[in-house]
Amino acid sequence: MTDLKPRYDLAVIGAGPAGLAAATLAATRGLSTVLLDEQAAPGGQIYRAITRSPVRNPNVLGTDYWHGADLVGPFRDSGADYLPGAAVWSVSRTLDIGLSRDGAARILPARHVILATGALERPFPVPGWTLPGVMGAGAAQILLKTSGLVASGNVVMAGSGPLLWLLAWQYLRAGARIDAILDTTPRENWRQAMPLLPAFARSGYVGKGLKLLLEVRRKVKVIGNVSALRAEGDGRVQSVVYRQGNGAEQRLPADTLLLHHGVIPNINLANATGCAQSWDEAQRCWVPDVDGWGATSVEGVAIAGDGAGIGGALAAEHRGRLTALDALHRLGAIDRATRDRDAAPHREALDRALRGRDFLDALYRPGKDFRVPADDTIVCRCEEVTAGQVRDAVKLGVSGPNQTKSFLRCGMGPCQGRLCGPTVVEVIADARGVSPAEVGYYRLRPPVKPITLAELASLPKAEDEVAAVMHH
Amino acid sequence: MFQRLPDAGGERVSFTIDGQPAEALSGDSVAAALIANGVGACRTTPVSGAPRGPYCMMGVCFDCLVTIDGTGNQQGCQIRVHPGMRVETQNGKREIER
């Protein structure tokens, strides 16, 4: 970390499409810029391992994936500094960034910060989802991109949403076998989605999406209208039990079960920084409040990409450029008129990229049974708290997720609520008969990644800070 | 159970899992390397002792915690495997001295 400057005009956190595009534009136009990323190589999750994927056949991952390379080249030429392998655990309101790398921590001050922390898979709490061999479909995709690994033996995919179908398509391209896809998309979603179909039909996705769907459906047994799901096994997943509609339980052997029902913004860092957030009913998740430039309620902190609401990879890159232009303006490098003029093509491209998103949100909105699980389902994986325990706590007067922490330790494990927060909110809201908006979300605090005392102790300290501790 | 695509390129990396010799591909995360070697469960939980394996592969779920070169509670999916690395599966909580 010694080659870092002592201070930057702009720090961008996250090297996915939004972060890469933001850092490239800002650095090219003269801001001293650093891109901090937790991964060892750029690309984020969508373009994971884009510079070094061992998957040699480009048809396996598809052209949309390889587009990521178009972002990395210009970034490398932009003059921005790049710090991979860096876990950012705090952004203060004074824009001091706490980060750890190779077991040492440091504080990096910036004049402006763009959070580009992207998305994570919406938790999919079903009985048995903690068994080894049950993973997110996104996790399986990462294994494919980074290591050329595909599930073998009996493979079952379950859930809903574009990523599930994309992974199935990539698996087929890679020559992998899928026993079945259990489609949990609620049939009634079509009613909400139909009025939005015309806009989707004009988007760039419709042709590609249909082709992909048909190809998968031709080659894989797709079981629709799945209303209940659980994984069973001794020490690892061995079978998947499901129900179609109100039908009887069916069982499939499974060595691997890949779950997915959409992605949600990864809000932990924004939340801990103090950025205001709101419940998004359409995407059924908490989303930080941002304006058209990605600016949050915290002065000097903006969010670009899926971290500010799911829009997909292409939208993320355009949003990255818009937040970068606003950073240039706020730091005095360009005037407002220049910002607005230069933003025009990116805004147009963003509108195009977002066209049809409403349709996908409505069609793939996860069914209630999978968002609000039954009593025996583990909700908090870290502390092994069930939905039933959360409901019992509500009966005792718990009104929101922050109180479940004190009652149940729910949300207090190392994942810091990332894998339980959305479900806890849904379960409490359902039990109380109110909207998740009223229930609220965890109040998160830094550090948002676990750090050791040794890392904290390695932070440079001023003499008066040492004296303050030593003499009291 | 996962297997490597036949044409997956890259250098082989030798490391150990619980003292046993194992092989990974350069660029594999520790979690991917465990999965490639058929190790589906990498720890047991501190609460109930249930086995867990990697779930998210992107640093958010913390289910892939393992002991790496003597240091406990490392996120296996966030650290690349390197030659000679000692990876150990973990039982329950991290021990105080590691």
XYZ file of C-alpha atoms in Angstrom:
570
model
C 0.000 0.000 0.000
C 3.090 2.183 0.058
C 2.605 3.306 -3.546
C -0.692 4.950 -2.659
C -0.874 8.713 -2.533
C -1.545 10.131 0.945
C -4.876 11.530 -0.267
C -7.080 11.306 -3.357
C -9.606 13.566 -5.013
C -11.773 10.533 -5.613
C -11.905 7.059 -4.112
C -14.061 4.487 -5.890
C -14.926 1.356 -3.927
C -15.622 -1.735 -6.010
C -14.155 -2.727 -9.392
C -17.274 -4.002 -11.146
C -18.722 -2.212 -14.184
C -19.850 0.873 -12.216
C -16.572 1.289 -10.356
C -14.382 0.666 -13.400
C -16.358 3.124 -15.546
C -16.432 5.789 -12.820
C -12.724 5.556 -12.036
C -11.775 5.544 -15.723
C -13.752 8.660 -16.552
C -12.663 10.577 -13.448
C -8.975 9.768 -13.831
C -8.976 10.447 -17.574
C -10.345 13.901 -16.845
C -7.707 14.734 -14.297
C -8.935 13.730 -10.849
C -6.420 11.873 -8.723
C -8.378 8.650 -8.433
C -7.969 5.375 -6.607
C -10.045 2.251 -7.195
C -10.227 0.005 -4.127
C -11.453 -3.544 -4.591
C -11.807 -6.591 -2.420
C -11.101 -9.026 -5.250
C -7.656 -9.889 -6.559
C -8.559 -8.827 -10.114
C -10.967 -6.297 -11.656
C -14.451 -7.110 -12.971
C -16.680 -7.313 -9.912
C -18.970 -10.338 -9.839
C -20.548 -9.935 -13.286
C -17.160 -9.757 -15.027
C -15.387 -11.844 -12.428
C -11.945 -13.070 -13.608
C -12.411 -11.188 -16.899
C -8.624 -10.702 -17.226
C -7.666 -14.243 -16.377
C -10.556 -16.683 -16.672
C -9.317 -20.230 -17.330
C -12.430 -20.849 -19.461
C -10.839 -20.836 -22.906
C -13.882 -21.308 -25.106
C -15.440 -17.811 -25.329
C -18.861 -19.282 -26.202
C -19.247 -20.783 -22.735
C -19.586 -17.503 -20.857
C -21.058 -15.576 -23.801
C -20.422 -12.178 -25.399
C -22.139 -10.196 -22.612
C -19.483 -11.471 -20.226
C -16.545 -10.672 -22.480
C -17.781 -7.078 -22.809
C -16.173 -6.639 -19.372
C -12.755 -6.610 -21.037
C -13.770 -3.362 -22.800
C -13.949 -1.720 -19.368
C -10.661 -3.002 -17.986
C -8.416 -1.820 -20.854
C -9.421 1.872 -20.648
C -9.227 1.684 -16.855
C -5.619 0.496 -17.013
C -4.794 3.408 -19.362
C -6.669 5.999 -17.316
C -3.964 6.818 -14.779
C -6.150 5.793 -11.839
C -4.396 3.956 -9.020
C -5.721 0.472 -8.356
C -5.624 -1.405 -5.075
C -6.907 -4.978 -5.376
C -7.280 -7.289 -2.390
C -8.358 -4.365 -0.216
C -11.321 -4.794 2.133
C -12.952 -1.449 2.881
C -14.496 -1.624 6.358
C -15.468 1.981 6.904
C -16.213 5.273 5.175
C -16.594 8.108 7.663
C -18.633 11.247 7.171
C -15.322 13.086 6.871
C -14.563 10.772 3.909
C -11.786 8.868 5.619
C -11.740 5.339 4.261
C -10.735 2.486 6.547
C -9.294 -0.444 4.653
C -7.323 -3.620 5.250
C -4.959 -5.403 2.974
C -2.560 -8.264 3.670
C -3.306 -8.095 7.392
C -2.530 -4.373 7.754
C -5.043 -1.575 8.069
C -4.837 2.052 7.050
C -6.984 5.136 6.750
C -7.100 6.765 3.333
C -8.621 10.230 3.067
C -10.498 11.303 -0.078
C -12.355 14.438 -1.139
C -15.151 12.472 -2.771
C -16.211 8.827 -2.554
C -18.146 6.665 -5.000
C -19.469 3.416 -3.564
C -19.773 0.783 -6.278
C -20.431 -2.211 -4.071
C -22.837 -3.863 -6.490
C -25.331 -6.566 -5.718
C -25.593 -9.863 -3.935
C -27.997 -12.733 -4.419
C -31.236 -12.326 -2.519
C -31.151 -14.790 0.374
C -33.167 -17.910 -0.496
C -34.129 -19.378 2.873
C -35.526 -22.887 2.492
C -35.121 -25.784 4.924
C -31.681 -27.279 4.363
C -30.163 -24.285 2.592
C -27.244 -24.383 5.023
C -26.224 -27.904 3.957
C -22.894 -28.186 2.125
C -23.624 -28.654 -1.564
C -26.354 -26.014 -1.553
C -25.056 -22.781 -3.068
C -26.188 -19.675 -4.814
C -26.405 -19.919 -8.589
C -24.175 -16.828 -8.577
C -21.631 -18.763 -6.544
C -21.616 -21.543 -9.131
C -21.148 -18.936 -11.845
C -18.153 -17.501 -9.989
C -16.651 -21.011 -9.775
C -17.118 -21.334 -13.524
C -15.648 -17.928 -14.384
C -12.694 -18.014 -12.005
C -11.789 -21.673 -11.954
C -13.521 -23.434 -14.838
C -15.397 -25.591 -12.323
C -18.887 -26.958 -13.011
C -21.129 -29.024 -10.770
C -21.130 -32.732 -11.611
C -23.256 -35.642 -10.474
C -26.915 -34.813 -9.872
C -27.344 -31.080 -10.344
C -30.597 -29.285 -9.557
C -31.187 -25.582 -10.039
C -34.090 -23.896 -8.317
C -35.639 -20.471 -8.214
C -36.383 -17.660 -10.574
C -34.794 -14.813 -12.475
C -32.458 -14.124 -15.402
C -29.256 -15.250 -13.683
C -30.631 -18.750 -13.079
C -31.362 -19.181 -16.788
C -28.060 -17.625 -17.804
C -26.162 -20.033 -15.580
C -28.116 -22.993 -16.981
C -27.264 -21.819 -20.508
C -23.582 -21.406 -19.613
C -23.556 -24.855 -18.003
C -25.007 -26.404 -21.153
C -22.427 -24.572 -23.273
C -19.738 -25.949 -20.989
C -21.054 -29.469 -21.534
C -22.367 -29.837 -17.998
C -25.513 -31.791 -17.179
C -28.465 -30.355 -15.260
C -31.017 -32.817 -13.882
C -33.808 -30.293 -13.503
C -34.683 -26.660 -13.058
C -37.343 -26.081 -10.423
C -38.989 -22.823 -11.467
C -40.450 -20.979 -8.469
C -41.728 -17.992 -10.477
C -45.298 -17.463 -9.213
C -47.809 -17.848 -12.069
C -49.694 -14.742 -10.956
C -46.594 -12.650 -11.672
C -47.499 -12.743 -15.347
C -50.579 -10.653 -14.630
C -48.460 -7.838 -13.150
C -45.783 -8.222 -15.795
C -47.968 -8.265 -18.930
C -48.720 -4.516 -19.059
C -44.935 -3.906 -18.924
C -44.198 -6.294 -21.772
C -44.274 -3.709 -24.589
C -41.349 -1.771 -23.098
C -39.447 -5.001 -22.545
C -40.151 -6.024 -26.141
C -38.362 -2.851 -27.299
C -35.328 -3.555 -25.125
C -32.178 -5.244 -26.290
C -32.788 -8.164 -23.967
C -35.883 -9.705 -25.411
C -34.360 -11.511 -28.389
C -31.327 -12.698 -26.498
C -33.378 -13.699 -23.471
C -35.913 -15.697 -25.431
C -33.255 -17.534 -27.376
C -31.474 -18.461 -24.198
C -34.683 -19.567 -22.467
C -35.725 -21.736 -25.378
C -32.318 -23.339 -25.657
C -32.342 -24.238 -21.952
C -35.946 -25.465 -22.042
C -35.140 -27.675 -25.016
C -32.324 -29.418 -23.172
C -33.282 -29.414 -19.507
C -36.331 -30.692 -17.666
C -38.025 -27.565 -16.330
C -40.557 -28.074 -13.543
C -42.770 -25.018 -13.225
C -45.003 -23.551 -10.542
C -42.870 -24.908 -7.721
C -44.419 -23.749 -4.461
C -42.283 -25.441 -1.802
C -38.712 -26.558 -1.685
C -36.274 -28.084 0.781
C -32.848 -29.656 0.729
C -32.209 -32.852 2.651
C -29.133 -34.854 3.430
C -26.824 -36.173 6.087
C -23.886 -33.789 6.361
C -24.435 -32.552 2.811
C -27.285 -32.225 0.343
C -28.468 -35.558 -1.047
C -31.935 -34.766 -2.285
C -34.295 -31.932 -3.082
C -37.938 -32.201 -2.085
C -40.436 -29.945 -3.859
C -44.106 -29.423 -4.522
C -45.759 -28.167 -7.699
C -48.695 -25.935 -6.858
C -50.846 -27.866 -4.399
C -49.511 -31.195 -5.622
C -47.860 -33.955 -3.624
C -44.215 -33.815 -2.568
C -41.708 -35.012 -5.126
C -38.082 -35.903 -4.561
C -35.009 -35.557 -6.770
C -31.538 -36.847 -5.968
C -29.059 -33.959 -5.796
C -25.336 -33.643 -5.167
C -25.564 -29.916 -5.819
C -28.529 -27.595 -5.414
C -28.108 -24.121 -6.887
C -30.558 -21.549 -5.577
C -31.408 -18.150 -6.979
C -34.260 -15.701 -6.861
C -32.832 -12.408 -7.923
C -30.211 -9.983 -6.739
C -30.472 -7.070 -4.328
C -28.190 -4.087 -3.646
C -25.257 -4.739 -1.336
C -26.038 -1.874 1.030
C -23.885 -2.650 4.050
C -21.201 -0.033 3.456
C -23.691 2.670 2.418
C -25.875 1.926 5.430
C -22.915 2.009 7.825
C -21.762 5.289 6.255
C -25.132 6.750 7.199
C -26.696 6.975 3.726
C -30.475 7.175 3.964
C -32.321 4.257 2.349
C -35.897 3.367 1.399
C -37.915 0.239 0.822
C -38.364 -0.455 -2.894
C -41.664 -2.271 -3.302
C -41.061 -3.205 -6.950
C -37.659 -4.792 -6.345
C -38.669 -5.926 -2.853
C -35.502 -4.721 -1.117
C -33.921 -1.778 0.685
C -32.240 0.694 -1.648
C -30.095 3.717 -0.729
C -31.690 7.074 -1.606
C -29.809 8.642 -4.528
C -30.495 11.430 -6.987
C -29.958 11.240 -10.748
C -26.196 11.587 -10.185
C -25.969 8.868 -7.568
C -25.542 11.414 -4.757
C -26.619 10.085 -1.343
C -27.806 11.868 1.798
C -24.164 11.973 2.975
C -22.215 14.918 1.549
C -19.424 13.732 -0.734
C -20.628 10.129 -0.962
C -22.279 8.839 -4.140
C -23.365 5.353 -5.171
C -23.066 3.969 -8.693
C -24.392 0.738 -10.122
C -26.532 -1.995 -8.628
C -25.649 -0.869 -5.099
C -28.119 1.979 -5.678
C -30.885 -0.260 -7.054
C -30.724 -3.179 -9.453
C -30.344 -2.089 -13.072
C -27.927 -4.683 -14.453
C -24.354 -4.533 -15.697
C -24.817 -2.132 -18.633
C -26.840 0.329 -16.561
C -24.154 0.099 -13.884
C -21.447 1.274 -16.217
C -23.466 4.287 -17.401
C -24.388 5.150 -13.824
C -20.694 4.955 -12.989
C -19.909 7.585 -15.612
C -22.702 9.858 -14.407
C -21.482 9.725 -10.796
C -17.942 10.435 -12.006
C -19.101 13.530 -13.918
C -20.884 14.756 -10.810
C -17.715 14.140 -8.777
C -15.767 16.279 -11.287
C -18.349 19.002 -10.893
C -18.490 18.881 -7.104
C -14.705 18.997 -6.857
C -14.613 22.070 -9.053
C -12.980 20.468 -12.100
C -15.922 21.189 -14.428
C -18.860 23.570 -14.245
C -22.462 22.488 -14.072
C -23.141 23.144 -17.762
C -20.201 20.941 -18.793
C -21.354 18.192 -16.466
C -24.876 18.273 -17.868
C -23.703 18.424 -21.481
C -21.213 15.563 -21.082
C -23.757 13.497 -19.193
C -26.313 13.550 -21.991
C -25.057 10.538 -23.984
C -24.564 8.497 -20.817
C -28.048 9.333 -19.612
C -29.466 8.270 -22.954
C -27.507 5.028 -22.823
C -28.700 4.473 -19.257
C -32.326 4.905 -20.270
C -31.815 2.364 -23.029
C -30.137 -0.090 -20.651
C -32.972 0.226 -18.125
C -35.709 -0.280 -20.688
C -37.697 -3.381 -19.812
C -36.300 -3.662 -16.299
C -39.792 -3.141 -14.808
C -40.979 -6.190 -16.671
C -38.188 -8.345 -15.269
C -38.813 -6.991 -11.748
C -42.507 -7.832 -11.977
C -42.117 -11.213 -13.643
C -39.353 -12.486 -11.390
C -40.585 -11.054 -8.125
C -40.017 -13.915 -5.676
C -43.107 -15.596 -4.301
C -44.088 -14.924 -0.718
C -43.479 -18.509 0.435
C -39.811 -18.112 -0.436
C -39.435 -14.603 0.997
C -41.352 -15.366 4.204
C -40.292 -18.902 5.100
C -41.979 -21.398 7.410
C -41.090 -21.598 11.098
C -38.525 -24.407 10.840
C -36.350 -22.604 8.270
C -33.047 -21.094 9.337
C -33.124 -17.393 8.556
C -29.842 -16.229 10.084
C -27.176 -18.646 8.892
C -24.461 -17.280 11.191
C -26.348 -17.528 14.469
C -28.692 -20.301 13.286
C -31.908 -18.462 14.097
C -35.149 -19.776 12.562
C -38.121 -17.890 11.144
C -40.172 -19.346 14.018
C -37.857 -17.746 16.580
C -38.212 -14.394 14.824
C -42.018 -14.779 14.899
C -41.899 -15.645 18.612
C -39.880 -12.502 19.215
C -42.508 -10.459 17.366
C -45.132 -11.919 19.723
C -43.039 -10.624 22.616
C -43.198 -7.140 21.141
C -40.185 -6.985 18.824
C -41.102 -4.490 16.119
C -38.029 -4.402 13.901
C -34.796 -6.144 12.931
C -32.577 -4.189 15.319
C -34.434 -5.638 18.277
C -34.071 -9.186 16.955
C -30.352 -8.658 17.438
C -30.779 -8.193 21.181
C -33.369 -10.945 21.518
C -31.876 -13.600 19.260
C -28.392 -12.499 18.103
C -30.010 -12.673 14.671
C -27.882 -10.593 12.275
C -24.927 -10.365 14.651
C -22.668 -12.989 13.102
C -19.774 -12.362 10.721
C -21.983 -11.767 7.651
C -23.490 -8.779 9.461
C -26.993 -9.390 8.240
C -26.171 -9.705 4.550
C -27.728 -13.176 4.389
C -30.589 -12.671 6.856
C -31.542 -8.982 6.797
C -33.984 -9.113 3.884
C -35.718 -12.223 5.270
C -35.915 -10.939 8.848
C -37.535 -7.762 7.532
C -40.067 -9.756 5.497
C -40.891 -12.142 8.370
C -41.396 -9.322 10.885
C -43.459 -7.258 8.416
C -45.635 -10.265 7.639
C -46.110 -11.161 11.310
C -47.019 -7.578 12.186
C -49.176 -7.120 9.088
C -47.297 -3.986 8.000
C -45.028 -3.001 5.113
C -41.283 -3.680 5.351
C -40.940 0.089 4.987
C -42.382 0.395 8.478
C -40.245 -2.392 9.908
C -36.953 -0.799 8.853
C -33.582 -2.456 8.437
C -30.530 -3.230 10.557
C -28.653 -0.144 11.653
C -25.203 -1.207 10.512
C -21.990 0.133 11.932
C -18.394 -0.020 10.817
C -16.345 -2.099 10.496
C -18.526 -3.697 7.811
C -15.913 -6.422 7.327
C -14.382 -8.234 10.303
C -10.920 -6.925 11.141
C -8.520 -8.115 13.797
C -7.313 -6.081 16.747
C -3.824 -6.437 15.274
C -5.028 -4.738 12.071
C -6.580 -1.928 14.088
C -3.439 -1.615 16.186
C -1.387 -1.264 13.017
C -3.143 2.011 12.183
C -0.844 5.008 12.461
C -1.550 6.933 15.660
C -0.796 10.549 16.547
C 1.090 11.247 19.784
C -1.878 12.907 21.432
C -4.072 9.890 20.615
C -1.605 7.564 22.341
C -1.326 9.961 25.274
C -5.113 10.130 25.612
C -5.261 6.374 26.114
C -2.099 5.964 28.200
C -3.034 8.585 30.787
C -6.625 7.555 31.427
C -19.221 -32.375 -6.456
C -17.580 -30.184 -9.043
C -15.255 -30.947 -11.876
C -12.870 -28.891 -13.935
C -13.653 -28.166 -17.573
C -11.249 -30.252 -19.656
C -9.810 -27.202 -21.400
C -9.426 -25.030 -18.289
C -5.987 -23.491 -18.615
C -3.505 -22.517 -15.941
C -0.604 -23.643 -13.814
C -1.000 -26.353 -11.185
C -0.516 -25.291 -7.576
C 0.379 -27.764 -4.815
C -0.974 -27.117 -1.336
C -2.332 -29.130 1.593
C -5.813 -29.685 3.013
C -5.682 -30.856 6.640
C -2.137 -32.017 5.994
C -2.972 -34.036 2.876
C -1.368 -33.013 -0.427
C -3.789 -31.418 -2.890
C -3.643 -29.648 -6.224
C -5.362 -26.506 -7.450
C -5.254 -24.291 -10.511
C -3.397 -20.993 -10.320
C -6.000 -18.301 -9.654
C -8.292 -20.573 -7.635
C -9.558 -19.149 -4.397
C -9.023 -21.390 -1.399
C -12.757 -22.149 -1.388
C -12.684 -23.110 -5.079
C -9.593 -25.236 -4.483
C -11.373 -27.099 -1.677
C -14.401 -27.712 -3.887
C -12.188 -28.863 -6.765
C -10.666 -31.406 -4.380
C -14.045 -32.760 -3.325
C -14.071 -31.035 0.056
C -17.643 -29.753 0.239
C -17.709 -28.926 3.941
C -14.972 -26.668 5.232
C -16.047 -26.021 8.819
C -18.591 -26.712 11.514
C -20.593 -23.911 13.054
C -19.871 -22.522 16.531
C -23.591 -22.607 17.428
C -24.771 -26.156 16.611
C -21.712 -27.854 15.159
C -23.443 -28.299 11.791
C -21.198 -28.704 8.744
C -20.982 -25.808 6.283
C -19.471 -25.273 2.883
C -18.988 -22.269 0.609
C -22.352 -20.706 -0.254
C -21.839 -17.305 -1.949
C -18.230 -17.410 -3.249
C -18.106 -13.598 -3.152
C -17.214 -12.715 0.409
C -20.629 -12.039 1.900
C -21.806 -15.249 3.617
C -18.717 -16.228 5.660
C -19.599 -19.902 5.421
C -16.248 -20.762 3.802
C -14.185 -19.801 6.867
C -11.040 -21.929 7.143
C -7.651 -21.829 8.822
C -4.963 -20.734 6.376
C -1.272 -21.065 7.225
C -2.183 -21.197 10.900
C -4.554 -18.229 10.972
C -8.186 -19.073 11.682
C -11.444 -17.584 10.338
C -10.076 -16.693 6.907
C -12.617 -16.228 4.110
C -11.610 -19.008 1.752
C -13.355 -17.443 -1.227
C -11.442 -14.164 -0.882
C -7.914 -15.560 -0.736
C -6.068 -17.130 -3.645
C -4.387 -20.444 -3.055
C -0.589 -20.312 -3.336
C 2.073 -23.012 -3.538
C 2.706 -24.668 -0.179
C -0.326 -23.110 1.474
C -1.628 -25.029 4.489
C -5.418 -25.042 4.521
C -7.234 -26.589 7.466
C -10.928 -27.119 7.930
C -12.289 -25.511 11.078
C -14.313 -26.876 13.975
C -16.600 -24.421 15.702
C -15.175 -21.101 16.828
C -11.769 -19.790 15.949
C -9.288 -20.720 18.660
C -7.790 -17.830 20.567
C -4.175 -18.508 19.573
C -4.820 -18.898 15.854
